[in-house]
Coordinates of C-alpha atoms and ligand atoms in Angstrom, one line a residue:
X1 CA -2.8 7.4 -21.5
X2 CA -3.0 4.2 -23.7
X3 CA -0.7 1.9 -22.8
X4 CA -0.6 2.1 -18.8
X5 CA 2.1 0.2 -16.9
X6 CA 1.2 -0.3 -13.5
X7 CA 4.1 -1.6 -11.2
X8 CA 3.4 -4.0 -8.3
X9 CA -0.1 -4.7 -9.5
X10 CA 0.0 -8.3 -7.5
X11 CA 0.2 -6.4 -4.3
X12 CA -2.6 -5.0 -1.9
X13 CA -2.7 -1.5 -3.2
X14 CA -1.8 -1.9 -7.1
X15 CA -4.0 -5.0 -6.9
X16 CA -7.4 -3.2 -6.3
X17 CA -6.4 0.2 -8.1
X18 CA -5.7 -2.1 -11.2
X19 CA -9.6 -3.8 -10.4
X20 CA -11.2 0.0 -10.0
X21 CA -9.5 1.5 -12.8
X22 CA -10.7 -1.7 -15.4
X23 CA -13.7 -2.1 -13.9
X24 CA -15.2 1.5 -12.9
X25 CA -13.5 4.4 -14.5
X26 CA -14.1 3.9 -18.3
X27 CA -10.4 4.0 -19.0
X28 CA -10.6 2.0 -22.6
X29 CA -6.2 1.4 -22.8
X30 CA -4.4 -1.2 -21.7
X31 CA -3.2 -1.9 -18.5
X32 CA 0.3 -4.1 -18.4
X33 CA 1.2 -5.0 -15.2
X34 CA 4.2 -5.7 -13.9
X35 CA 5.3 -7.3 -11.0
X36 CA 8.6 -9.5 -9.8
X37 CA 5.9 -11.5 -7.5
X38 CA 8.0 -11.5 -4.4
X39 CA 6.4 -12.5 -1.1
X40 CA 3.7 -10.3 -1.5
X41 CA 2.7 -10.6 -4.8
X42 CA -0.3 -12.6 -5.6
X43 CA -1.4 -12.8 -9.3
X44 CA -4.2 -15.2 -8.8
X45 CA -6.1 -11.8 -7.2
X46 CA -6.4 -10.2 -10.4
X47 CA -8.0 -14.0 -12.1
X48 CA -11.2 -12.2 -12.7
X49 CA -10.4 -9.1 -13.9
X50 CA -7.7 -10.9 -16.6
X51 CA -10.7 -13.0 -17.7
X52 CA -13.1 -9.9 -17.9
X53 CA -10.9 -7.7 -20.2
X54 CA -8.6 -10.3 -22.4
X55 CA -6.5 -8.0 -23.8
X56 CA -6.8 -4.8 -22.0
X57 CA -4.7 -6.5 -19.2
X58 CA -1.5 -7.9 -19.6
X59 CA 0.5 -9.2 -16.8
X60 CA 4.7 -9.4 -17.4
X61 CA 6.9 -10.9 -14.3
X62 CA 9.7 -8.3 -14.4
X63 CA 11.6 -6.9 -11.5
X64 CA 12.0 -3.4 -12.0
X65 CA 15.6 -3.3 -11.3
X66 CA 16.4 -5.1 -14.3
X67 CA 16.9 -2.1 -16.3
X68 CA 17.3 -4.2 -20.0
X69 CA 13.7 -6.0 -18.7
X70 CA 12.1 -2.6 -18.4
X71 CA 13.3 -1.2 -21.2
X72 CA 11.7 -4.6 -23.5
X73 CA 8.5 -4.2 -22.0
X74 CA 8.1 -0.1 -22.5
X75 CA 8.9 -0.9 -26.3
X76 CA 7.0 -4.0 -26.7
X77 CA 3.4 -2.3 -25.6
X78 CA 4.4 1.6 -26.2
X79 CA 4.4 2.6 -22.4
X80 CA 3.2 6.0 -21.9
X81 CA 2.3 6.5 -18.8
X82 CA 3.0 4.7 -15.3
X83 CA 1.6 4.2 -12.1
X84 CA 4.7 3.1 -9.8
X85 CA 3.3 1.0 -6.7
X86 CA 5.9 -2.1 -7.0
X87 CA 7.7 -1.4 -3.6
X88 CA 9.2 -3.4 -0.3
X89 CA 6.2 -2.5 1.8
X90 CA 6.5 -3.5 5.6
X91 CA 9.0 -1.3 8.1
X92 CA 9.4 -4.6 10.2
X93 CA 11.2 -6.1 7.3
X94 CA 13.1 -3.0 6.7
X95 CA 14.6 -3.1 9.8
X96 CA 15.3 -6.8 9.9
X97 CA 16.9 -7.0 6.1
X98 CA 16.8 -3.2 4.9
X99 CA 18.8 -4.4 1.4
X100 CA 15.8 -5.0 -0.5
X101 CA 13.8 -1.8 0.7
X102 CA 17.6 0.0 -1.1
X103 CA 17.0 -1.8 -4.5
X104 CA 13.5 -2.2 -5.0
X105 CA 12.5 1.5 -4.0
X106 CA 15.6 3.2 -4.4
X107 CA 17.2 1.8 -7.7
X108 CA 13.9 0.0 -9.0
X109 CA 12.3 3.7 -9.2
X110 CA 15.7 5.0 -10.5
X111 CA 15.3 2.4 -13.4
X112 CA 11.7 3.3 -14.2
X113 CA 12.4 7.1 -14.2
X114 CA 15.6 6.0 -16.5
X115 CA 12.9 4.6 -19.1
X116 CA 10.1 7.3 -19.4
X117 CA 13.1 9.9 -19.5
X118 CA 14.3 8.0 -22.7
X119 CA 10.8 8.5 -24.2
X120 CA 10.1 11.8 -23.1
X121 CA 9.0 13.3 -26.3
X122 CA 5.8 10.3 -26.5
X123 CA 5.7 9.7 -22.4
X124 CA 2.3 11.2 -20.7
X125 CA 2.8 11.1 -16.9
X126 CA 4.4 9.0 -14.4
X127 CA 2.6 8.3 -11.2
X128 CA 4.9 7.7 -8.0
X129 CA 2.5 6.3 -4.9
X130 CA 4.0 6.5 -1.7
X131 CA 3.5 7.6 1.9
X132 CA 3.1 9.7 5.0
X133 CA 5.8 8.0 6.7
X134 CA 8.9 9.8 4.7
X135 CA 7.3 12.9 7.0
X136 CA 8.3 10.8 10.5
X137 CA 6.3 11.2 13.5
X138 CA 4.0 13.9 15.0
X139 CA 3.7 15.0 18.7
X140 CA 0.2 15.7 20.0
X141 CA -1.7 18.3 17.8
X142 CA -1.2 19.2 14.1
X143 CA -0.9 16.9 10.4
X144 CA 1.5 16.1 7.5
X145 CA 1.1 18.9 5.2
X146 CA 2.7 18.5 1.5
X147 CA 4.8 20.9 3.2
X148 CA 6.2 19.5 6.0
X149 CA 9.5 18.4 5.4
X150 CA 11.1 15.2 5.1
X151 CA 12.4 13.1 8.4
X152 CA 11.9 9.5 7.7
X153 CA 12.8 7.5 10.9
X154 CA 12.8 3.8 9.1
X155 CA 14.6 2.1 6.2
X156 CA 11.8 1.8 4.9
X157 CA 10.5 5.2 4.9
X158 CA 13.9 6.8 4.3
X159 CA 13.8 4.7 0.5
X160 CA 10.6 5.8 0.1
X161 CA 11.7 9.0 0.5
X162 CA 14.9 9.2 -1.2
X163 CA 12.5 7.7 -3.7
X164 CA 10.0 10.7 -3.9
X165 CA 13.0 12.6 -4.4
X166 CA 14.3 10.9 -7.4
X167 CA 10.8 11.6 -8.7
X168 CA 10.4 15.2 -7.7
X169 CA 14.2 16.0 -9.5
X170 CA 13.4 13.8 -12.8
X171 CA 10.7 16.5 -13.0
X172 CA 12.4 19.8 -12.1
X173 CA 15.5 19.1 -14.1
X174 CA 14.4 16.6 -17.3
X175 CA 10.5 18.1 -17.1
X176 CA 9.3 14.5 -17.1
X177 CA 5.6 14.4 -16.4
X178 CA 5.2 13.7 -12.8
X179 CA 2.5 13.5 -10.2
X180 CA 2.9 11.7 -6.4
X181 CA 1.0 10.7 -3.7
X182 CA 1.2 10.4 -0.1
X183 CA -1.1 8.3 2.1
X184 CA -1.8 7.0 5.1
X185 CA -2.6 3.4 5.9
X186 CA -4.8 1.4 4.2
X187 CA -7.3 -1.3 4.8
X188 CA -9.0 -3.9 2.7
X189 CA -9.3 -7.1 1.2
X190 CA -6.4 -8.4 -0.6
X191 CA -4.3 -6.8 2.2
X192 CA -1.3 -9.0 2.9
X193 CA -1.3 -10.5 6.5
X194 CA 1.9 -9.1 7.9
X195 CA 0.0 -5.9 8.6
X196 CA -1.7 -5.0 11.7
X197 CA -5.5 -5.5 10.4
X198 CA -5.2 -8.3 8.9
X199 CA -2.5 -9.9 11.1
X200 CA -5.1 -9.4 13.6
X201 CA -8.5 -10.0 12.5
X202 CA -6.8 -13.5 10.9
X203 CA -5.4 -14.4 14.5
X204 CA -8.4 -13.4 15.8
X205 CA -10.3 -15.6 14.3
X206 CA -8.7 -18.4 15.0
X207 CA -8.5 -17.9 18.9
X208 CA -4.0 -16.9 18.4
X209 CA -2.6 -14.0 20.2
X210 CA -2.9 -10.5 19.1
X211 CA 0.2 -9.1 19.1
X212 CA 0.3 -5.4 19.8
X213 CA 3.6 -3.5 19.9
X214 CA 4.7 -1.7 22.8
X215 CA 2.0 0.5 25.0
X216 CA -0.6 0.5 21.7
X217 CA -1.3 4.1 22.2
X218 CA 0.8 5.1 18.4
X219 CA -1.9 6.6 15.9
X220 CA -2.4 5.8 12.5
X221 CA -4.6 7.6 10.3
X222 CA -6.6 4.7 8.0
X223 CA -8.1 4.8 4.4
X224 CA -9.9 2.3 2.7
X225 CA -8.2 1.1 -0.1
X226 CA -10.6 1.7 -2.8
X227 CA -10.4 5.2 -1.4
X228 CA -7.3 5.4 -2.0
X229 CA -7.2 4.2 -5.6
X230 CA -9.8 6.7 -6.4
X231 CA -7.3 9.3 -5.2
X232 CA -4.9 8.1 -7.5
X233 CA -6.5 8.1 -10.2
X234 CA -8.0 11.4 -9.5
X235 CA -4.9 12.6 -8.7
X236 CA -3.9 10.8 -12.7
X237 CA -6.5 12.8 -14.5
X238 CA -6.5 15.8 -12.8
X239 CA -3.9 16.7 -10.5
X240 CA -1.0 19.7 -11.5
X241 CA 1.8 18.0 -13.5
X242 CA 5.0 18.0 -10.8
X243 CA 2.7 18.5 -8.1
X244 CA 2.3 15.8 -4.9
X245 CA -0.9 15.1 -2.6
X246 CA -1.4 14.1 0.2
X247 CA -4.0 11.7 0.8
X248 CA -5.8 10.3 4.0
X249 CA -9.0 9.0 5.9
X250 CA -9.5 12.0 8.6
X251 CA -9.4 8.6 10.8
X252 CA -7.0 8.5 13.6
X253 CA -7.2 5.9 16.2
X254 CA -4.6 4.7 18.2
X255 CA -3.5 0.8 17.0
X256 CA -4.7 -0.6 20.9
X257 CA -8.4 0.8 19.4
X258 CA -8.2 -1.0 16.3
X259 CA -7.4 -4.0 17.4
X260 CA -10.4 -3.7 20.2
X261 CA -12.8 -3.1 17.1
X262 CA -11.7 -5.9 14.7
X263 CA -12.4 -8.2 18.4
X264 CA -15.8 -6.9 19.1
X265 CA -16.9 -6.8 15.2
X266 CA -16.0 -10.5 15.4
X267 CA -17.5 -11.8 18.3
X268 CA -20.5 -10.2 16.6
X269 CA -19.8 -11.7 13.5
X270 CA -19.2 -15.3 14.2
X271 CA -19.9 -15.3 17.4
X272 CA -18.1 -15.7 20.8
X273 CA -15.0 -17.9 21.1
X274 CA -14.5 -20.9 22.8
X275 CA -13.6 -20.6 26.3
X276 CA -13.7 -16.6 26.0
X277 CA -16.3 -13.8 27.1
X278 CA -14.4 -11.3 24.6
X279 CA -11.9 -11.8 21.5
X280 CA -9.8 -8.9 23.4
X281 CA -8.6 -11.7 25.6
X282 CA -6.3 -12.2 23.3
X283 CA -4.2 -9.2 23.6
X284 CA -0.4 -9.4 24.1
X285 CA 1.5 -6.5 24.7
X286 CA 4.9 -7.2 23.0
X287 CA 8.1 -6.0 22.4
X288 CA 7.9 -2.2 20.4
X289 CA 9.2 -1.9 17.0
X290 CA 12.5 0.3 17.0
X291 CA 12.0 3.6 15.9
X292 CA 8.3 3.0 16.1
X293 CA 6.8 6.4 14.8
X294 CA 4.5 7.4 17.9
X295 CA 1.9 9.6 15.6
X296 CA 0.6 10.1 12.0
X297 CA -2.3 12.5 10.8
X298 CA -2.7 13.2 7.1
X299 CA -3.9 17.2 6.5
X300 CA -5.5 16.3 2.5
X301 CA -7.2 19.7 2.2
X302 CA -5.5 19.7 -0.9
X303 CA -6.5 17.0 -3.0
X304 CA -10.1 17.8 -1.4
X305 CA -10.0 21.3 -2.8
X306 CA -8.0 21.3 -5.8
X307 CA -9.2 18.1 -6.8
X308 CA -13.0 17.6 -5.3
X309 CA -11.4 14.2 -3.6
X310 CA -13.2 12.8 -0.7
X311 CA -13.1 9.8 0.9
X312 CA -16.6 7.5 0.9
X313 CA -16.2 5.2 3.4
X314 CA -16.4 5.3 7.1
X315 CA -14.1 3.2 9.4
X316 CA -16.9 1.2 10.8
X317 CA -18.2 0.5 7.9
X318 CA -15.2 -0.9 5.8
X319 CA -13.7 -2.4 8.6
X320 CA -16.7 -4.9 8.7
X321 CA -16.4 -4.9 4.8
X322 CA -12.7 -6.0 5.2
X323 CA -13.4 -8.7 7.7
X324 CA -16.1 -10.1 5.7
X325 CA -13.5 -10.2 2.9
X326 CA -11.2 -12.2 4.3
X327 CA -13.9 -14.8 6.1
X328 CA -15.3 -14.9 2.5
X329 CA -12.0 -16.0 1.3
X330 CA -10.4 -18.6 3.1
X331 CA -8.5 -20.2 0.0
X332 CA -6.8 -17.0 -0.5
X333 CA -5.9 -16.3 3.0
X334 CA -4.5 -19.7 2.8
X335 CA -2.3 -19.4 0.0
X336 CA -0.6 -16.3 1.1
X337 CA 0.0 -18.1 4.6
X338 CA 1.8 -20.7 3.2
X339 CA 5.8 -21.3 2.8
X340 CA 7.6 -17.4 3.8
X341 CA 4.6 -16.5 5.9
X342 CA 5.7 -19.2 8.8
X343 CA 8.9 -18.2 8.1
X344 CA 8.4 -14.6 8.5
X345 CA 6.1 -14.8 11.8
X346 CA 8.8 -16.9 13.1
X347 CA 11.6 -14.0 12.9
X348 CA 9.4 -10.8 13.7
X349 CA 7.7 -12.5 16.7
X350 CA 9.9 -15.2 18.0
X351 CA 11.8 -13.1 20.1
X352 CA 9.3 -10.2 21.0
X353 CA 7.7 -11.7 24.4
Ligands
NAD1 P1 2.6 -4.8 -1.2 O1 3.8 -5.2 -0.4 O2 1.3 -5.4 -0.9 O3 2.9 -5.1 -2.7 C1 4.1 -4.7 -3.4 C2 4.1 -5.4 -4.7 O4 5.3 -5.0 -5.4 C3 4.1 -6.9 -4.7 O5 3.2 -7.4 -5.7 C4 5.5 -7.3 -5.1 O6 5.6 -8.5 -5.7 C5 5.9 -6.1 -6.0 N1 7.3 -5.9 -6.0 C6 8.2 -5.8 -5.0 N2 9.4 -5.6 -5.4 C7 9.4 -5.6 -6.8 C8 10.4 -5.4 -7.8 N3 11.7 -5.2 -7.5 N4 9.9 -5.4 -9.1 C9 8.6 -5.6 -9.4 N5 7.7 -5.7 -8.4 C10 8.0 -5.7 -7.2 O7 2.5 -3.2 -1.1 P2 1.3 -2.3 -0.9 O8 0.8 -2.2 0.5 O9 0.3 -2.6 -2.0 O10 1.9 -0.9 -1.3 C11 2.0 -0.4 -2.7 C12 2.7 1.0 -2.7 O11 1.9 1.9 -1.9 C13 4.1 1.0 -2.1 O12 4.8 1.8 -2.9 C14 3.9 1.5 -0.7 O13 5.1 2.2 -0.3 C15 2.7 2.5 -0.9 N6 1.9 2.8 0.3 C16 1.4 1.7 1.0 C17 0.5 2.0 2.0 C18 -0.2 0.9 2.8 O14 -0.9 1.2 3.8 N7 0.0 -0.4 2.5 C19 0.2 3.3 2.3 C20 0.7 4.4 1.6 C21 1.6 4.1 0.6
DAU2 O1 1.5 5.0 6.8 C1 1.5 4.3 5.6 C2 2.3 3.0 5.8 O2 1.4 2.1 6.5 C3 2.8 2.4 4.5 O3 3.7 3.3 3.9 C4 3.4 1.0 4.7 O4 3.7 0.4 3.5 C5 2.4 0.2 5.4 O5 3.0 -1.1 5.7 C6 1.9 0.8 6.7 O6 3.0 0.9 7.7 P1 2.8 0.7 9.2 O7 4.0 0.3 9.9 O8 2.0 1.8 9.8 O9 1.8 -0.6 9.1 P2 1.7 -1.9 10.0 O10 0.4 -2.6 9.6 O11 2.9 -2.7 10.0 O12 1.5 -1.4 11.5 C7 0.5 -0.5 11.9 C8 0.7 -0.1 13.3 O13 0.5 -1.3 14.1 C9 2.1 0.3 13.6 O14 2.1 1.4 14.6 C10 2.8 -0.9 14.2 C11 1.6 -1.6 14.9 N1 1.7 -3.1 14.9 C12 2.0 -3.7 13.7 C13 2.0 -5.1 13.6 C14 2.3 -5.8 12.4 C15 1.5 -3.8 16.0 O15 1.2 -3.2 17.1 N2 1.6 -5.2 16.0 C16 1.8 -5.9 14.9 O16 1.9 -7.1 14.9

């Protein structure tokens, strides 16, 4: 791998696997990033690292739909290997305007498979990242196993799906190169406020309600998102070409529990807010998201066996990491609230009381 292209490197996840994989792996290529910078994407994250290794990271504002686009930029810096995170990433938006979620991770992933399969005599591996939820939702007992089979119960997770399955064919019938990933949620900083812990700790701080959908009792299994580039990069160097991992925290915690932490870390951290004895005042049962997925757990015995992958941070731990994060960084938290974000609060929220 010389000439890396990493896709939605201005989001949350390719953001900080971009930042571990310049600054802490010894990888000497090129990393070209390419992003179409929708909402989410926030290339002013990745400042530093541009400035630390001029040259050795190259950003390009391409939306990987645009097959002719793709095509320039795999010829212009001799693409041989990708790491595919560019994605429509929040089911709440899937289910309010699924159109995207079809293009982006449906036909965007066609067009990137498209390209490496035009190269595949020079073309070294291509990377899909995507998630637990394409499994659907578990009772009681029991975990996603690479195994279980697909029952996706979202827009959002049926693209990503029908996009690991794109991936998994271009491999078995063109023998393209292929490894994939599926993970659980993530935490940390850079994470874009729409999601539950940083929605949260954000309104939080400032004294706003805390939205929490339905009862509060689904489960999510949570990995700290350094963790999780580690795993992809592991999973890069070492895992079985055509083979997919899964990849989680061994956290569950139902999303009523979270939110209870991120309160009491913060009434610890800054203090007590005005007028309250505890942040968990704030608490608003609201209207459930449809479809909500009542359980995920994340069996990664594989990557942990085959691949000597563990996780190194606790929940506790990083969670007080993340919050300290995003109190650290109020100008970024600001610029990512700005314009869409009112707009999008407005329409998942307005109407959820
Ligand atoms: P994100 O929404 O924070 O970032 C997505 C990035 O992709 C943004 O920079 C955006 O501008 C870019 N993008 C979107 N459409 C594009 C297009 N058509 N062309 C080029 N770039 C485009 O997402 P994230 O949370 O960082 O997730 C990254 C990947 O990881 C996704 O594939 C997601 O399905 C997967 N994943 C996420 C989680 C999680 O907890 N966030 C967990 C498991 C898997
Ligand atoms: O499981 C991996 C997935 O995790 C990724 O594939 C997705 O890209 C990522 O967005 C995330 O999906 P979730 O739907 O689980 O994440 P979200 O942060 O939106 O919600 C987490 C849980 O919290 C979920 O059960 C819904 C609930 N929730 C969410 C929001 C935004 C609330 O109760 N209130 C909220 O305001």
């Amino acid at each position: 791998m010389k000439n890396l292209m990493v896709t939605g490197g201005c989001g949350f996840i390719g953001g900080n696997f971009i930042r571990y994989v310049l600054t802490e792996t010894g990888f000497s290529g090129r990393i070209i990033n390419v992003d179409k910078l929708t909402y989410a994407g926030n290339p002013e994250s990745l400042d530093d690292v541009a400035k630390q290794f001029p040259g050795r990271y190259v950003f390009e504002q391409v939306d990987i739909c645009d097959a002719k686009e793709i095509d320039r930029v795999f010829n212009e810096y001799g693409i041989d290997a990708v790491a595919h995170f560019a994605a429509e990433s929040h089911v709440d938006r899937s289910i309010t305007a699924p159109g995207e979620f079809i293009q982006t991770n449906l036909i965007g992933t066609y067009t990137l498979l498209e390209a490496a399969r035009a190269r595949l005599e020079s073309f070294e591996l291509f990377h899909h990242v995507s998630t637990d939820e394409v499994f659907g939702s578990l009772g009681e007992t029991g975990a996603f196993t690479e195994h279980t089979p697909y029952q996706p119960n979202s827009p959002y997770s049926a693209s990503k799906a029908g996009s690991d399955h794109l991936v998994r064919a271009y491999h078995e019938t063109f023998k393209l190169p292929t490894t994939m990933s599926n993970c659980s949620n993530n935490y940390g900083p850079y994470h874009f406020p729409e999601k539950l812990i940083p929605l949260v700790l954000l309104n939080a701080k400032e004294g706003k309600p805390l939205p929490v959908y339905g009862d509060g009792m689904q489960v999510r299994d949570w990995l700290y998102v350094r963790d999780h580039a580690v795993a992809i990069w592991t999973v890069m160097q070492k895992g079985g070409r055509g083979e997919t991992y899964n990849v989680g925290g061994r956290c569950e915690m139902p999303n009523l529990r979270v939110v209870e932490m991120i309160c009491d870390l913060l009434d610890e951290m800054v203090g007590p807010l005005a007028g309250h004895t505890s942040r968990r005042e704030l608490i608003t049962f609201v209207k459930d998201r449809p479809g909500h997925d009542r359980r995920y757990a994340i069996d990664c015995s594989k990557i942990q066996k085959e691949l000597s992958w563990e996780p190194e941070e606790t929940f506790a731990t990083s969670l007080r990491k993340t919050i300290q994060w995003y109190l650290d960084n109020p100008e970024w938290v600001k610029h990512v609230r700005s314009g869409e974000y009112q707009n999008w609060v407005k329409t998942n929220y307005g109407n959820r009381n």
